[in-house]
Short mmCIF file of C-alpha atoms and ligand atoms in Angstrom, two decimals:
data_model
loop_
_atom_site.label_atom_id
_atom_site.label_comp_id
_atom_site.label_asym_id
_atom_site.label_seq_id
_atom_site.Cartn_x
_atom_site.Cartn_y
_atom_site.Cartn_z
CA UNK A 1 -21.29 4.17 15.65
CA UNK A 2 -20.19 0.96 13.88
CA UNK A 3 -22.06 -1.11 11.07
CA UNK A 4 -23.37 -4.02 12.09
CA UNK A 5 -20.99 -5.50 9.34
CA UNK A 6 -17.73 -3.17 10.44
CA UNK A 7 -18.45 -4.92 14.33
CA UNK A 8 -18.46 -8.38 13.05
CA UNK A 9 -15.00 -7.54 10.67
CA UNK A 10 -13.14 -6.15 13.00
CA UNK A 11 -14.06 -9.55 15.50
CA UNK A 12 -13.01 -11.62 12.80
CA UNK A 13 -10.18 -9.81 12.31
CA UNK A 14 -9.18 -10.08 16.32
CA UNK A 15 -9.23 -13.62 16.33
CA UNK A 16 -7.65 -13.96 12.71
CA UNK A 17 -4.51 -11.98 14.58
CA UNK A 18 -4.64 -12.11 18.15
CA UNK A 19 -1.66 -10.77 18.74
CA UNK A 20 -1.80 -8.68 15.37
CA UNK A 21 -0.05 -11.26 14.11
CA UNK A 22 -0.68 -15.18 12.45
CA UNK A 23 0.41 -17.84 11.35
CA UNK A 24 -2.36 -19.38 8.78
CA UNK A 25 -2.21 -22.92 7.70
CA UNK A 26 -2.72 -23.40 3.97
CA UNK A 27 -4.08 -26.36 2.44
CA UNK A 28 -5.57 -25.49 -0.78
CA UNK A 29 -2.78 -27.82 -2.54
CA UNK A 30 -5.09 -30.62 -3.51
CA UNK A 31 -6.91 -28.65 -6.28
CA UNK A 32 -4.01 -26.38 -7.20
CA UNK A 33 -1.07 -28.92 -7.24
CA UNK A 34 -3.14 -32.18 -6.94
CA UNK A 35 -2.34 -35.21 -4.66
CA UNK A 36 1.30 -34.85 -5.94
CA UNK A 37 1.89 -32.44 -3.10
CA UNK A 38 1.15 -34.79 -0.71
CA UNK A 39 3.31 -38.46 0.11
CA UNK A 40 2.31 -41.21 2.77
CA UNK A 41 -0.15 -40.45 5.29
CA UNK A 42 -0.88 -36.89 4.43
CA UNK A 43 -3.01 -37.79 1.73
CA UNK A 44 -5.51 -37.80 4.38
CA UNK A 45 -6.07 -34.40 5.40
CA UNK A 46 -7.85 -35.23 8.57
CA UNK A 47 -4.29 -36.29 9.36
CA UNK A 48 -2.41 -33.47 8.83
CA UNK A 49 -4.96 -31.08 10.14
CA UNK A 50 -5.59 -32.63 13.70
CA UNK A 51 -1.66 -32.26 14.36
CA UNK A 52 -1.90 -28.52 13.39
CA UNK A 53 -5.39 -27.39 14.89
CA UNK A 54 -3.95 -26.74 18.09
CA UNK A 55 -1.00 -24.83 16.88
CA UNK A 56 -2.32 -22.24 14.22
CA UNK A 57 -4.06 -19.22 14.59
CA UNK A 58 -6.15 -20.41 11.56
CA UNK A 59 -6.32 -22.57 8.49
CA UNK A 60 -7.35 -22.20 5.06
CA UNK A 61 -9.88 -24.53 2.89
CA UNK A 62 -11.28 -25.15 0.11
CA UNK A 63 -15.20 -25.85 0.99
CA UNK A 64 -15.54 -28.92 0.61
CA UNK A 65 -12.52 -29.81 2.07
CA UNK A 66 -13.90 -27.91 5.08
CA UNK A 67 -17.39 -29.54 5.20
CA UNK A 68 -15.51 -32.90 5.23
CA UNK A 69 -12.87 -32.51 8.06
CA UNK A 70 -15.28 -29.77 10.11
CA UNK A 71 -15.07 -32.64 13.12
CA UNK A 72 -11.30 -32.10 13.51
CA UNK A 73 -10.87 -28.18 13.16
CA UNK A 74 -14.11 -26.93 14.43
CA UNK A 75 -14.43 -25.23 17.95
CA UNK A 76 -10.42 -25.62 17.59
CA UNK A 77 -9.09 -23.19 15.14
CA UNK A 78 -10.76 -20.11 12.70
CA UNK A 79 -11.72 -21.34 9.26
CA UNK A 80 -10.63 -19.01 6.11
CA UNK A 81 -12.56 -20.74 3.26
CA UNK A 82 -10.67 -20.00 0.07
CA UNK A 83 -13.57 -19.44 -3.00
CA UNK A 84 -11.68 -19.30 -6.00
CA UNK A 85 -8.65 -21.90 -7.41
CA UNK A 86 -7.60 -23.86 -10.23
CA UNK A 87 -5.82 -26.83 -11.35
CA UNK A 88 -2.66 -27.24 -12.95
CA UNK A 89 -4.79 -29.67 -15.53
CA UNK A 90 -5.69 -26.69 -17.11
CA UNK A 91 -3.31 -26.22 -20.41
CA UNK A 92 0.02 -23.56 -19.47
CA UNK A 93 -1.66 -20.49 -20.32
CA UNK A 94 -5.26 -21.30 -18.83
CA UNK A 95 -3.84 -21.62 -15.33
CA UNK A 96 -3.22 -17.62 -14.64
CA UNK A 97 -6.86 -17.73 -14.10
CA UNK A 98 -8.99 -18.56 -11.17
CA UNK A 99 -12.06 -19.78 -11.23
CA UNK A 100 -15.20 -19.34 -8.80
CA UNK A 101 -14.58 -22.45 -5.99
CA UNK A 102 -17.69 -21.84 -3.63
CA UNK A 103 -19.86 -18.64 -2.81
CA UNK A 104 -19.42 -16.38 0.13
CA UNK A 105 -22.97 -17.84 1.63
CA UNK A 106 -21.21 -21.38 2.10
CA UNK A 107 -18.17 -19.13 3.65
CA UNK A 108 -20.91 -17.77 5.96
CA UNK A 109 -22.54 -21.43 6.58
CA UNK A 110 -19.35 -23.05 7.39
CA UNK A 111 -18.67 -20.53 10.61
CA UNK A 112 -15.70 -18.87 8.62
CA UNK A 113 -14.02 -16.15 10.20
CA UNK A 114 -12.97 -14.85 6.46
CA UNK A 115 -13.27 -15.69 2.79
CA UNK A 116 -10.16 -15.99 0.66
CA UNK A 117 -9.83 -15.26 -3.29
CA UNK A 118 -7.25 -15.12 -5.42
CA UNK A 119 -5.59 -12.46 -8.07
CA UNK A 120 -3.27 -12.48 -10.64
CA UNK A 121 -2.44 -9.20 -10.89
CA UNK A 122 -1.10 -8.77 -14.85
CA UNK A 123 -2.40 -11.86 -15.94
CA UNK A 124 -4.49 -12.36 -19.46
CA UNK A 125 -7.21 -12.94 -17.00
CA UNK A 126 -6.66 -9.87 -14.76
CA UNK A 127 -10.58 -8.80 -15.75
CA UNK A 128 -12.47 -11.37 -15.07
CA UNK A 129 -10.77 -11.88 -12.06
CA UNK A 130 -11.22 -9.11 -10.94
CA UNK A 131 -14.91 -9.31 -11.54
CA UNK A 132 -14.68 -12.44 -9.29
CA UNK A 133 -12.84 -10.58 -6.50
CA UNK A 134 -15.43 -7.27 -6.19
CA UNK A 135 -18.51 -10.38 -6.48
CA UNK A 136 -16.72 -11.99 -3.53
CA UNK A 137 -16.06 -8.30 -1.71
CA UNK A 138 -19.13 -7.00 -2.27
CA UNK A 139 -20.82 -10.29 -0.34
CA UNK A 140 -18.80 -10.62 1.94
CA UNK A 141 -19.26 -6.95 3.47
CA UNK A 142 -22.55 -7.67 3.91
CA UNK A 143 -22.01 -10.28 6.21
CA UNK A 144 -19.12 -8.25 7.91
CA UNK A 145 -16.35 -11.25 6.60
CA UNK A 146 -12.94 -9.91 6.01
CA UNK A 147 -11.71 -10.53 2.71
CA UNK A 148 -7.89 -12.25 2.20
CA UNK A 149 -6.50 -11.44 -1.26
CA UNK A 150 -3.87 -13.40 -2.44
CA UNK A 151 -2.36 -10.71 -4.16
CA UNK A 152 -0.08 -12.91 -6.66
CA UNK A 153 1.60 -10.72 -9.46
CA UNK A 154 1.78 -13.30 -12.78
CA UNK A 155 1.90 -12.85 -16.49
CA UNK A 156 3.34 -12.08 -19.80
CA UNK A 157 4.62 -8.89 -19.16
CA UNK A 158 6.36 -9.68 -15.11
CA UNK A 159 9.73 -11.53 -15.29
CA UNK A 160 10.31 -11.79 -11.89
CA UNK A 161 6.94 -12.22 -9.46
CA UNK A 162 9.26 -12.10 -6.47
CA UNK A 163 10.87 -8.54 -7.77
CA UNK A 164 9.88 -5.68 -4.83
CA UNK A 165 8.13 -3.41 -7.93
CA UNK A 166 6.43 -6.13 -9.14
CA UNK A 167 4.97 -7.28 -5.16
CA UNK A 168 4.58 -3.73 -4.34
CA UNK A 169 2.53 -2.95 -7.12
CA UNK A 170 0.47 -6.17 -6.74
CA UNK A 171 -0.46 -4.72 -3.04
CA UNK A 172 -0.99 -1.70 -3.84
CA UNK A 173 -3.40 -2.96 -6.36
CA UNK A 174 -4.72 -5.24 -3.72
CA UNK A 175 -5.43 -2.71 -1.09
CA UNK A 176 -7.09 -0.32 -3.45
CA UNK A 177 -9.50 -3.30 -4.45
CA UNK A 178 -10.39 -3.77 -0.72
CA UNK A 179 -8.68 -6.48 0.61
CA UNK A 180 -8.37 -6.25 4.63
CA UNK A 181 -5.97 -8.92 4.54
CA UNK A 182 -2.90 -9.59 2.07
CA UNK A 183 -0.93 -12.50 0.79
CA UNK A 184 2.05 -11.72 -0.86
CA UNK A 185 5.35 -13.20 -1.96
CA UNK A 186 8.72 -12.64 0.08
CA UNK A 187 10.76 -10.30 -1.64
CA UNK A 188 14.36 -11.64 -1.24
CA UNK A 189 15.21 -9.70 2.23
CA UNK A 190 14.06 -7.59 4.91
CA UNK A 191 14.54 -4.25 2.85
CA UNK A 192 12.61 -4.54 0.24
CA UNK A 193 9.82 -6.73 2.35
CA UNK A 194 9.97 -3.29 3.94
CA UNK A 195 9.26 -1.47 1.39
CA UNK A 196 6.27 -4.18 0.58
CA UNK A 197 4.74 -3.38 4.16
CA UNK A 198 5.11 0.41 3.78
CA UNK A 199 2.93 0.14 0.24
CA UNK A 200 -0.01 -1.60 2.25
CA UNK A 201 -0.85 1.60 4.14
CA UNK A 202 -1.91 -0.85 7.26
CA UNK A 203 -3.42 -3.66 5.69
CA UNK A 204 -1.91 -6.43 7.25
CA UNK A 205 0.45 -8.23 5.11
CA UNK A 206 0.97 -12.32 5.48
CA UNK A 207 4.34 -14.22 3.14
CA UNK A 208 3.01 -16.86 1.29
CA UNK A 209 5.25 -20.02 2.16
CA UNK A 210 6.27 -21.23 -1.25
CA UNK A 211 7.74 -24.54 -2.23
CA UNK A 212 9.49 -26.30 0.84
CA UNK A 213 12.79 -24.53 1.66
CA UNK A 214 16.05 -27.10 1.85
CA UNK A 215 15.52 -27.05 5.62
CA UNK A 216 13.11 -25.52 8.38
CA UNK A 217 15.35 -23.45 9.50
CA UNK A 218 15.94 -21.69 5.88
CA UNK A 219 12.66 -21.27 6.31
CA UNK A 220 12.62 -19.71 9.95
CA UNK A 221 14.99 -17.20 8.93
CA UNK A 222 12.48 -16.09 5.78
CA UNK A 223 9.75 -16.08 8.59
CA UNK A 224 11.77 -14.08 10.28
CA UNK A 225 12.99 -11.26 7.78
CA UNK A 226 9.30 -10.89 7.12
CA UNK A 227 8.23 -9.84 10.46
CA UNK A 228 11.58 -8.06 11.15
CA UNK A 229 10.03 -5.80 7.49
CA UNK A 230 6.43 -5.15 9.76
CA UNK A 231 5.07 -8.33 8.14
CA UNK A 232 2.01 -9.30 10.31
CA UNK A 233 2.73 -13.15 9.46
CA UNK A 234 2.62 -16.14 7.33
CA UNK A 235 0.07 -18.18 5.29
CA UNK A 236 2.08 -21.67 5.13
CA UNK A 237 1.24 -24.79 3.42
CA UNK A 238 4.07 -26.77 2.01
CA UNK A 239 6.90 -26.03 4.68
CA UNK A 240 4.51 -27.28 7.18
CA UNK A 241 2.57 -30.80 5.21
CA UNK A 242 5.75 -31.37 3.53
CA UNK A 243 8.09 -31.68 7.11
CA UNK A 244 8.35 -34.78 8.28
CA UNK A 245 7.09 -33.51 11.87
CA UNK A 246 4.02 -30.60 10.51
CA UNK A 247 3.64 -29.86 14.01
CA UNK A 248 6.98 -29.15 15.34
CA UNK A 249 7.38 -27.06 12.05
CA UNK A 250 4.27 -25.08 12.79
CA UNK A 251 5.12 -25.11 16.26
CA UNK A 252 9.12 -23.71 15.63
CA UNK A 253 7.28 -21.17 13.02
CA UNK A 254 4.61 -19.77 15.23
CA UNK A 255 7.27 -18.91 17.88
CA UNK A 256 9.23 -16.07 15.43
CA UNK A 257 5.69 -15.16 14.45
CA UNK A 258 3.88 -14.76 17.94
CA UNK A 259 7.13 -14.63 20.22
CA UNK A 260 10.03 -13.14 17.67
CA UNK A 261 12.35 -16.34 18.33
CA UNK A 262 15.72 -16.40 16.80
CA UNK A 263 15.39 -19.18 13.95
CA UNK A 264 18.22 -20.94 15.93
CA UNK A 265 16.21 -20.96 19.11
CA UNK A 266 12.73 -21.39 16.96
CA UNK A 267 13.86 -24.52 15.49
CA UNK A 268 14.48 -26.19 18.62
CA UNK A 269 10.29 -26.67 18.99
CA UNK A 270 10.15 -28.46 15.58
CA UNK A 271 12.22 -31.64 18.19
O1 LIG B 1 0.85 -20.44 -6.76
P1 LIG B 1 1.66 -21.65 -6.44
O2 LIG B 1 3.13 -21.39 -6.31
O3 LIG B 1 1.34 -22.82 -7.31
O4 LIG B 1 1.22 -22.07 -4.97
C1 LIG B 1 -0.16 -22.04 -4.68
C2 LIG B 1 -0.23 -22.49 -3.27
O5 LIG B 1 0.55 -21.61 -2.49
C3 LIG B 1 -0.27 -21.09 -1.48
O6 LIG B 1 -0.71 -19.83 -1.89
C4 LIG B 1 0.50 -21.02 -0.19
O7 LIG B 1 0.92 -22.33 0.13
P2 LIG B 1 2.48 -22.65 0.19
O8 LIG B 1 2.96 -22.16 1.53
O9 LIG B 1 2.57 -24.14 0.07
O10 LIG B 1 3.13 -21.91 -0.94
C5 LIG B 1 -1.47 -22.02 -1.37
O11 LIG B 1 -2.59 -21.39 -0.84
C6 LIG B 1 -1.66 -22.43 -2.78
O12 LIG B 1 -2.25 -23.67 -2.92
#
C-alpha cells in the first residue's frame, strides 16, 4: 500500500503529464535575466500568462510572481513554483550559484503541483547547492510534491554544457539525487538526446528552451528531435514570451509535444 505522500506524487505527477508528456511554461526570466528579457507589453506578466493558461500543461514561477498573478492561472493551469534562482547582478563567477528563492511550505500554500530547484552540476558551488536541493527534497516528500531539477551542467572544468557526456552525466547525477522530474539541455540531435533519455532510467526528461531560436519553426524541429529521443517534453520560456504571437507558439509547440505534429504542419497553429 502507498504512502500517503507516494499517492499525492504520483497525482501530481498525472496532471504535470497527462498524456506522459508536457509542455511547461517558464517564466523565471525576471530574476535570472531581469526585465531585459522582456519588450512592450510583456513586461506585464499577467499579460503573457492569460494568453498561455489555456494552452500549457503547466507553468513555472517564482513565488511571488505566483502570489501576484494567482487570479489569471489559478483553477486554469498546474503551478510549478521554482525555489531557488539568481541574478545576473551577481559578479561573473558568483552567478553558478543559486540561492534559496522561497521554501517548499509557500510551494505547498500556493496549490503547487511541484517545486522546482536548480543545480549546477560542476560548478564552484556544486556543495552548497546541493545542500539546497536535498533541504528542498527532503520537504517536499513529506508533502508528497514532486521535485523538478534543473539539472544544468556549468563550470570551470565543462567546455561545452550542451556536449551528450557532459548532459548525461548531469542526469545521471540528477536522478541519483532524487529528482522525479528533469530539465536538461538539448544535445545537438536526436542520437545523443537518446542517449540523454536512456541515462534517466525513467525519470521523465523535459529540454529546456534556451535563447529564442531564429524562427519557431527551428524551434519545432528541436521540439521535435527531443521527443523523437523518448523526451517526455519541454520547459519553454523565451521561444514562447519572446514570439510575437506566445500563444500560437505555445499552441504550434504543444501539438509535436501532445500530438507528434510535423514542425511543418505544427507551425501552422502559431497563424
Ligand atoms: O540558464 P540560462 O541560459 O540563463 O537560462 C535560464 C532560464 O532558462 C530556463 O531554464 C528555461 O527558459 P528558456 O526556455 O527561456 O531557456 C528558465 O527557467 C530560466 O530562467
Amino acid at each position: 500500500m502507498l504512502s500517503y505522500a507516494a499517492v499525492g506524487k504520483k497525482i501530481r505527477l498525472g496532471r504535470l503529464l497527462p498524456d506522459g508528456k508536457s509542455l511547461i511554461f517558464a517564466f523565471d526570466h525576471g530574476v535570472e535575466h531581469g526585465p531585459s528579457d522582456f519588450s512592450g507589453e510583456t513586461i506585464n506578466p499577467r499579460k503573457i500568462l492569460e494568453k498561455i493558461v489555456d494552452v500549457v500543461d503547466a507553468i513555472m514561477l517564482l513565488p511571488g510572481m505566483a502570489n501576484i498573478t494567482s487570479d489569471v492561472w489559478a483553477g486554469k493551469v498546474p503551478l510549478i513554483v521554482k525555489v531557488t534562482s539568481k541574478t545576473s547582478l551577481r559578479p561573473e563567477d558568483a552567478r553558478l550559484l543559486q540561492s534559496p528563492f522561497g521554501w517548499v511550505e509557500d510551494v505547498v500554500a500556493l496549490g503547487a503541483e511541484a517545486v522546482a530547484a536548480t543545480v549546477y552540476w560542476g560548478s564552484h558551488y556544486e556543495d552548497s547547492m546541493l545542500k539546497q536541493w536535498f533541504t528542498v527534497k527532503r520537504e517536499a516528500e513529506k508533502y508528497g510534491l514532486p521535485c523538478l531539477q534543473l539539472s544544468y551542467p556549468r563550470g570551470p572544468a565543462i567546455k561545452n554544457m550542451y556536449d551528450v557526456e557532459v548532459v548525461r552525466y548531469g542526469v545521471r547525477a540528477a536522478i541519483e539525487s532524487g529528482a522525479d522530474l528533469i530539465k536538461t539541455y538539448y544535445t545537438g540531435s536526436t542520437e545523443t538526446f537518446r542517449e540523454v533519455v536512456k541515462t534517466a532510467a525513467g525519470i521523465p526528461v523535459l529540454m529546456s528552451g534556451g535563447a529564442k531560436a531564429k524562427t519557431l519553426l527551428d524551434f519545432l524541429h528541436v521540439v521535435k528531435s527531443v521527443m523523437d529521443a523518448g523526451g517526455q517534453g519541454v520547459v519553454v520560456g523565451r521561444n514562447i514570451f519572446q514570439h510575437e504571437n506566445p500563444k500560437g507558439a505555445a499552441k504550434a509547440i504543444s501539438a509535436v509535444v501532445h500530438e507528434g505534429l510535423d514542425p511543418e504542419e505544427a507551425v501552422k497553429k502559431a497563424g
